[in-house]
């Protein structure tokens, strides 16, 4: 099988290179473009070699080391030298590909936050499960503030849930119904000096306030177990003198999405795919999402040998880890006309987790834009055709497809797993270690080249190549775009990016 595949590839490359003799004038170079063979899955997949992926991953790690100057360890977080280096690497690699792509930088201001120190004291206790929310503002003057803990009615989504003594107090709010950001703003409007959101289910609560608001107050998450004794005391009418302290900053910093679109192919019917160029501050992010970014780059460099019928648009998003900022911005800037040119969006985030499962987003037409399910089935058919197992995972807003499906664009993608725990059944299906995270180095300093599973990465990169080639050739049988409106979903998703938002 693989021998046959490489023969096919060689002949495709040969066909492409026959015409690459020195050409003297413009009409001949036009002929050069025209005489490239039409792309096919076999041909594009045939270019994918683990050693090329490895070389790119090593290069990316070197780039991440530039981030150590400011962060004391390799990172490619937005604003770091490691992220700037990543953008330069992606851009310069594409810029070398002659005139095949239209390249553009889309700059925008990203919200970034950092919590330096925090402390929450309720009565005489410091609950262990306390987590400051991401993008929380500091307490007043970055100093401890003091006030009674105030039990908020219902879920604190409505102004009437806040009793009058919220003013000057620390609002104590149950999780659910609306986002953490909405709760924090509602508490702020009611005059609270800080807020604590306690979990409505078991487990600790670590999330983000999302888009900053001038009404946000310093906000913590707390486990249900730690919270319930206080709820009881407050219901019994006891006063719980408390204090909150957060030293943090929330600021805006410029960053860039990189977009590359084939000059060839129907410019009104594009297949779009994306990965994110940034990592978290805690580590170099070679799996998350070095793998997705580099898979796209590798495929983009080989696609230039072929002709396409439909345009192919690659995107490298910035600020995914801060809450899908780049992809949100991109989609927000599309006119209706431009939106409708995107026939589908494919998200590629974390393709080589060391303890991998072949995961396919369970994107369904019943709840997502029509076409999402056809894309899902393209992936599952490929795994089946190659006698590989796969598993469905929730299509719940944790990566850059979110803005697309919220604006009527069919979406989907594949992944290999983050901080989820591999089950016994999955270990039987994919090998690896049950009871362990798919990626034990997820969002940590050890997400290096050594963290990658090259079997999974090579296989998935070929699948990405298949997805690109399939739609670059034809959208036959793929639903037409009908509009940009989407039905509001009954169940709002708990994520917008890697962190919980509600
Ligand atoms: C686009 O951004 C990249 C990465 O920061 C940079 O290297 C390149 O010069 C920029 N190109 C243009 C035309 O601004
Ligand atoms: C697929 O999963 C089954 C168990 O469900 C296992 O027996 C089989 O070996 C797996 N296939 C591959 C290619 O890993
Ligand atoms: Zn990611």
XYZ file of C-alpha atoms and ligand atoms in Angstrom:
531
model
C 0.000 0.000 0.000
C 2.595 2.539 1.001
C 4.822 1.501 -1.931
C 1.986 2.052 -4.336
C 1.244 5.360 -2.687
C 4.771 6.609 -3.125
C 4.811 5.597 -6.790
C 1.691 7.597 -7.369
C 3.263 10.504 -5.542
C 6.472 10.321 -7.505
C 4.650 10.409 -10.781
C 2.589 13.347 -9.601
C 5.734 15.211 -8.619
C 7.366 14.251 -11.902
C 4.378 15.572 -13.785
C 4.692 18.821 -11.899
C 8.405 19.158 -12.405
C 8.453 18.394 -16.121
C 7.234 21.893 -16.790
C 9.632 23.597 -14.435
C 12.275 24.216 -17.070
C 13.543 27.729 -17.425
C 10.847 29.845 -18.940
C 11.466 33.097 -20.599
C 8.347 35.147 -20.732
C 5.096 35.858 -18.963
C 2.917 33.793 -21.261
C 5.049 30.773 -20.565
C 4.868 31.248 -16.834
C 1.107 31.389 -17.233
C 1.443 28.037 -19.005
C 3.469 26.784 -16.037
C 0.619 27.515 -13.648
C -1.943 25.980 -15.949
C 0.002 22.782 -16.442
C 0.224 21.798 -12.800
C -1.771 18.654 -12.114
C -5.032 18.919 -10.214
C -4.510 18.145 -6.542
C -5.649 14.769 -5.212
C -5.670 13.224 -1.747
C -3.153 10.539 -2.732
C -0.734 13.050 -4.191
C -0.923 15.514 -1.299
C -0.762 12.779 1.344
C 2.269 11.360 -0.408
C 4.279 14.465 0.466
C 3.775 14.019 4.203
C 6.914 12.709 5.871
C 7.472 12.436 9.640
C 11.040 13.706 9.276
C 9.779 16.983 7.812
C 7.302 17.350 10.649
C 10.061 16.622 13.158
C 12.330 19.231 11.599
C 9.590 21.847 11.832
C 8.819 20.903 15.445
C 12.501 21.281 16.368
C 12.573 24.659 14.684
C 9.461 25.730 16.593
C 11.008 24.703 19.896
C 14.071 26.823 19.108
C 11.689 29.710 18.482
C 9.890 29.040 21.782
C 13.241 29.367 23.548
C 13.238 33.055 22.541
C 10.383 33.420 25.031
C 12.667 32.407 27.898
C 14.194 35.876 28.081
C 10.979 37.218 29.638
C 9.329 34.079 30.997
C 12.329 32.071 32.255
C 11.234 29.088 30.156
C 10.332 28.445 26.515
C 6.925 29.835 25.539
C 5.087 31.182 22.505
C 2.370 33.049 24.423
C 1.066 36.164 22.649
C 3.240 39.166 23.382
C 6.366 37.002 23.869
C 9.401 36.876 21.586
C 8.484 33.202 21.070
C 5.151 34.166 19.523
C 6.656 36.916 17.374
C 9.227 34.357 16.180
C 6.443 31.887 15.389
C 4.636 34.467 13.261
C 7.856 35.348 11.436
C 8.545 31.678 10.772
C 5.055 30.997 9.395
C 4.989 34.168 7.335
C 8.490 33.804 5.869
C 7.884 30.142 4.984
C 4.761 31.134 3.046
C 6.409 34.182 1.483
C 8.992 31.904 -0.123
C 6.317 30.036 -2.060
C 6.450 32.304 -5.077
C 3.088 33.646 -6.004
C 0.834 30.772 -5.138
C -0.866 32.429 -2.143
C -2.235 35.828 -1.301
C -0.738 36.446 2.121
C -2.170 38.790 4.687
C -1.609 39.848 8.264
C -4.665 40.749 10.245
C -3.690 42.757 13.284
C -5.954 43.210 16.263
C -5.744 44.058 19.936
C -5.799 41.026 22.194
C -6.853 41.101 25.804
C -4.201 39.616 28.024
C -4.260 39.132 31.752
C -1.981 37.982 34.498
C -2.737 37.253 38.149
C 0.343 37.764 40.281
C -1.047 37.109 43.758
C -4.393 36.346 45.323
C -5.963 35.440 48.645
C -9.496 34.819 49.836
C -10.436 34.595 53.514
C -14.014 33.660 54.450
C -14.600 34.056 58.200
C -11.498 32.438 59.685
C -10.937 30.045 56.763
C -8.864 30.153 53.601
C -10.621 27.602 51.381
C -8.082 25.460 49.576
C -10.056 25.233 46.327
C -9.889 28.987 45.664
C -8.886 29.973 42.110
C -8.816 33.555 40.828
C -10.627 33.718 37.476
C -8.560 34.507 34.391
C -8.903 38.123 33.204
C -10.118 39.174 36.651
C -9.419 42.796 37.577
C -7.478 43.383 40.795
C -9.132 44.339 44.056
C -9.189 48.110 44.693
C -5.652 49.589 44.620
C -4.362 45.992 44.384
C -4.852 45.807 48.157
C -6.942 43.471 50.337
C -10.580 44.559 50.673
C -12.845 43.698 53.618
C -16.573 43.112 53.832
C -19.239 40.589 54.737
C -19.900 37.577 52.513
C -23.327 38.138 50.890
C -25.425 35.239 49.617
C -26.857 36.056 46.187
C -30.249 34.598 45.213
C -30.736 32.183 42.302
C -27.669 32.237 40.063
C -26.889 35.947 40.243
C -27.770 36.620 36.608
C -30.443 39.203 37.351
C -29.998 42.507 39.217
C -32.873 41.519 41.537
C -30.840 38.517 42.758
C -28.554 40.886 44.658
C -29.733 41.930 48.141
C -29.180 45.559 49.131
C -26.334 44.657 51.481
C -24.296 43.486 48.450
C -22.960 47.054 48.448
C -19.599 46.898 50.205
C -19.777 43.121 50.510
C -18.324 40.085 48.760
C -20.990 38.510 46.530
C -21.341 34.725 46.924
C -22.897 33.340 43.725
C -23.757 29.854 42.514
C -22.436 28.791 39.105
C -24.884 28.376 36.208
C -27.353 30.003 33.758
C -25.109 32.938 32.792
C -21.356 33.359 32.314
C -18.821 34.117 35.043
C -18.263 37.474 33.327
C -21.989 38.301 33.565
C -22.041 37.384 37.260
C -18.957 39.463 38.022
C -20.436 42.479 36.213
C -23.812 42.064 37.951
C -22.030 41.894 41.325
C -20.035 44.996 40.432
C -23.168 46.893 39.445
C -24.744 45.938 42.769
C -21.767 47.494 44.555
C -19.844 44.357 45.555
C -16.137 44.789 46.276
C -15.360 41.253 45.037
C -17.221 38.120 43.973
C -16.925 34.381 44.549
C -18.615 31.941 42.166
C -19.063 28.504 43.718
C -19.453 25.351 41.694
C -22.876 23.842 41.041
C -21.276 20.423 40.618
C -18.377 18.544 42.188
C -14.831 19.641 41.525
C -12.891 22.871 41.688
C -13.893 25.831 39.534
C -11.316 27.553 37.376
C -12.564 29.733 34.559
C -12.278 33.060 32.827
C -14.315 36.261 32.965
C -13.821 36.659 29.205
C -14.157 40.038 27.504
C -13.399 42.695 30.158
C -16.152 44.984 31.410
C -15.802 48.125 33.500
C -18.286 46.556 35.930
C -16.179 43.439 36.609
C -14.929 43.050 40.162
C -12.153 40.795 41.452
C -13.617 37.301 41.095
C -12.727 33.845 42.398
C -13.988 30.338 41.712
C -14.596 27.944 44.615
C -15.476 24.250 44.839
C -18.978 23.301 45.929
C -17.627 21.250 48.788
C -15.773 24.222 50.234
C -18.715 26.562 49.612
C -21.667 24.693 51.099
C -20.827 25.198 54.807
C -20.776 28.971 54.201
C -24.050 28.837 52.270
C -25.653 27.124 55.278
C -24.327 29.699 57.726
C -25.482 32.594 55.556
C -28.939 31.039 55.177
C -29.079 30.765 58.966
C -28.452 34.529 59.139
C -24.848 34.456 60.326
C -22.440 37.219 59.379
C -19.200 36.020 57.788
C -16.557 38.745 57.785
C -14.329 38.179 54.799
C -11.486 39.600 52.790
C -10.389 39.318 49.191
C -7.125 40.241 47.536
C -6.092 40.000 43.897
C -3.073 41.652 42.327
C -3.548 41.337 38.582
C -3.421 43.223 35.324
C -5.707 43.094 32.323
C -4.373 44.879 29.274
C -4.597 44.980 25.503
C -1.679 44.081 23.268
C -1.468 44.028 19.485
C -1.107 40.650 17.777
C -1.670 39.136 14.351
C -3.583 36.451 12.482
C -1.855 35.201 9.339
C -4.053 34.244 6.386
C -2.905 32.594 3.140
C -5.292 31.991 0.286
C -4.560 30.238 -2.989
C -4.658 32.602 -5.951
C -5.998 29.731 -7.983
C -9.414 28.149 -7.620
C -12.904 29.609 -7.450
C -12.446 32.612 -5.160
C -16.123 32.586 -4.200
C -16.057 29.045 -2.852
C -13.314 28.435 -0.328
C -12.397 25.640 1.989
C -10.857 27.178 5.086
C -8.705 25.573 7.753
C -6.936 26.912 10.814
C -4.657 26.206 13.739
C -3.463 28.567 16.472
C -0.016 30.132 16.421
C 0.137 30.936 20.145
C 0.823 28.786 23.210
C 0.001 29.326 26.873
C 2.536 31.225 29.011
C 3.411 28.065 30.949
C 5.205 26.254 28.144
C 6.350 26.020 24.513
C 3.112 24.474 23.185
C 4.698 22.150 20.648
C 1.683 19.820 20.627
C -0.780 22.626 21.514
C -0.895 23.890 18.876
C 2.517 23.607 17.287
C 1.290 20.432 15.622
C -1.778 22.033 14.032
C 0.183 25.112 12.917
C 3.002 23.046 11.439
C 0.658 20.572 9.755
C -0.983 23.494 7.968
C 2.381 24.953 7.039
C 3.674 21.629 5.718
C 0.557 21.105 3.620
C 0.626 24.700 2.355
C 4.184 24.199 1.092
C 3.234 21.060 -0.873
C -0.082 22.291 -2.218
C 1.859 24.729 -4.419
C 2.707 21.815 -6.742
C -0.923 21.490 -7.733
C -3.866 23.200 -9.234
C -7.068 23.616 -7.211
C -10.644 24.063 -8.406
C -11.812 25.776 -5.224
C -9.800 28.246 -3.253
C -8.022 27.043 -0.127
C -7.612 29.486 2.739
C -5.213 28.743 5.611
C -5.337 30.639 8.902
C -2.954 30.797 11.833
C -4.907 32.338 14.702
C -3.384 34.348 17.530
C -4.773 34.521 21.050
C -6.619 31.184 21.019
C -5.403 30.409 24.517
C -6.714 33.747 25.810
C -10.244 32.904 24.635
C -10.311 32.350 20.834
C -9.468 36.008 20.250
C -8.010 35.765 16.750
C -10.728 33.600 15.220
C -13.460 35.638 16.942
C -11.990 38.809 15.523
C -11.601 37.345 12.052
C -15.207 36.197 11.801
C -16.484 39.462 13.315
C -14.820 41.358 10.455
C -16.406 39.324 7.632
C -19.104 41.022 5.587
C -22.081 38.808 4.801
C -20.754 38.434 1.263
C -17.332 37.311 2.491
C -18.851 35.027 5.104
C -20.825 33.204 2.434
C -17.683 32.491 0.412
C -16.419 30.211 3.187
C -18.025 26.869 2.479
C -16.645 25.271 5.632
C -14.047 25.728 8.373
C -11.823 22.905 9.625
C -10.095 23.284 12.998
C -6.798 21.520 13.688
C -5.687 21.840 17.288
C -3.412 19.238 18.992
C -2.735 16.468 16.489
C 0.009 14.470 18.235
C -0.868 13.934 21.894
C 1.488 11.325 23.383
C -1.325 9.213 24.876
C -3.579 9.958 21.905
C -7.065 9.008 20.844
C -8.264 9.763 17.323
C -10.956 12.265 18.207
C -13.523 13.682 15.810
C -15.697 16.626 16.849
C -19.257 15.433 16.983
C -20.550 18.214 14.756
C -24.148 17.582 13.770
C -26.427 19.376 11.357
C -29.275 19.294 13.876
C -27.450 21.770 16.139
C -24.688 23.179 13.901
C -24.683 24.801 10.455
C -25.624 22.313 7.731
C -22.517 20.685 6.319
C -20.844 20.235 9.708
C -22.030 16.631 9.738
C -20.810 15.934 6.201
C -17.383 17.149 7.299
C -17.514 14.975 10.421
C -18.288 11.990 8.206
C -15.350 12.741 5.920
C -13.075 12.207 8.920
C -14.749 9.083 10.229
C -14.817 7.480 6.778
C -11.089 8.077 6.492
C -10.357 6.415 9.836
C -12.575 3.511 8.819
C -10.973 3.202 5.380
C -7.566 2.992 7.062
C -8.770 0.495 9.694
C -8.255 2.958 12.525
C -10.538 3.460 15.483
C -11.916 6.887 16.322
C -14.092 8.452 18.983
C -16.471 11.400 18.996
C -15.811 14.336 21.291
C -18.086 17.259 22.161
C -18.167 20.136 19.697
C -18.491 22.518 22.618
C -16.645 25.724 21.856
C -13.191 24.861 23.142
C -11.330 25.821 19.975
C -11.333 28.236 17.035
C -14.291 26.753 15.157
C -16.636 28.452 17.634
C -17.042 31.828 15.900
C -17.558 30.107 12.545
C -20.424 27.894 13.638
C -21.954 30.819 15.518
C -22.034 32.732 12.226
C -23.575 30.065 10.054
C -20.381 28.515 8.661
C -20.230 24.700 8.797
C -17.337 23.505 10.915
C -15.573 20.550 12.437
C -12.174 19.067 12.994
C -10.062 16.421 14.621
C -7.854 16.331 17.715
C -5.936 13.824 19.809
C -6.837 14.875 23.336
C -5.814 17.371 26.011
C -6.337 17.039 29.778
C -9.021 14.340 29.505
C -8.333 10.906 30.988
C -8.003 7.936 28.653
C -10.473 5.177 29.466
C -9.785 1.444 29.394
C -11.913 1.076 26.268
C -9.919 3.826 24.588
C -6.650 2.147 25.531
C -7.969 -0.992 23.775
C -8.857 1.100 20.721
C -5.744 3.265 20.471
C -3.099 1.737 22.733
C -1.476 3.974 25.332
C -2.065 4.232 29.057
C -5.552 4.151 30.596
C -6.153 6.439 33.573
C -3.715 9.036 32.223
C -4.307 12.296 30.382
C -4.172 12.128 26.588
C -1.540 14.825 26.857
C 0.097 14.727 30.308
C 2.059 17.854 29.310
C -1.045 19.846 28.314
C -0.444 23.560 29.003
C 2.839 22.784 30.763
C 6.553 23.348 30.346
C 7.054 19.760 29.127
C 5.000 20.269 25.917
C 8.221 19.943 23.909
C 9.249 17.921 20.835
C 9.592 14.879 23.124
C 5.896 15.196 23.951
C 4.793 14.331 20.412
C 3.503 11.033 19.114
C 4.702 10.906 15.518
C 2.509 7.984 14.513
C -0.583 10.026 15.363
C 0.848 13.206 13.894
C 1.782 11.642 10.548
C -1.553 9.876 10.238
C -3.558 12.978 11.120
C -1.503 15.202 8.835
C -2.369 12.881 5.965
C -6.008 13.166 6.989
C -5.728 16.956 6.984
C -4.183 16.694 3.503
C -7.129 14.531 2.459
C -9.597 17.091 3.799
C -7.871 19.908 1.911
C -7.559 17.980 -1.354
C -11.145 16.718 -1.232
C -12.721 20.166 -1.008
C -10.073 21.865 -3.142
C -11.231 19.571 -5.952
C -14.980 19.697 -5.413
C -17.889 20.622 -3.158
C -20.134 18.184 -4.947
C -22.548 16.693 -2.453
C -21.539 19.263 0.167
C -24.442 21.490 1.213
C -24.533 25.003 -0.226
C -24.334 27.938 2.158
C -27.796 29.403 2.645
C -27.267 32.237 5.091
C -25.334 33.514 8.062
C -28.088 33.233 10.650
C -27.992 30.401 13.147
C -30.674 29.111 15.438
C -29.773 29.814 19.054
C -28.854 26.608 20.775
C -30.903 25.408 23.703
C -27.851 24.509 25.744
C -25.279 27.329 25.806
C -21.754 25.911 25.692
C -19.678 26.068 28.853
C -16.498 26.893 26.963
C -15.239 29.619 24.715
C -11.638 28.530 24.351
C -9.753 26.250 26.695
C -11.210 27.766 29.868
C -14.708 27.496 31.308
C -16.759 30.636 30.816
C -19.847 29.510 32.695
C 3.266 40.107 8.524
O 3.608 39.597 9.795
C 4.819 38.857 9.820
C 4.942 38.248 11.200
O 4.940 39.212 12.201
C 5.989 39.749 9.449
O 7.176 39.004 9.462
C 5.733 40.322 8.072
O 6.732 41.231 7.742
C 4.366 41.013 8.018
N 4.117 41.387 6.636
C 3.574 42.524 6.294
C 3.351 42.755 4.850
O 3.238 43.341 7.140
C -9.665 -0.981 17.358
O -10.280 -1.301 18.586
C -10.422 -2.689 18.848
C -11.071 -2.815 20.217
O -12.231 -2.058 20.297
C -9.077 -3.388 18.828
O -9.272 -4.774 18.972
C -8.353 -3.081 17.527
O -7.049 -3.635 17.577
C -8.255 -1.595 17.327
N -7.638 -1.277 16.044
C -6.499 -0.640 15.922
C -5.992 -0.409 14.532
O -5.853 -0.225 16.874
Zn -4.966 24.539 21.435
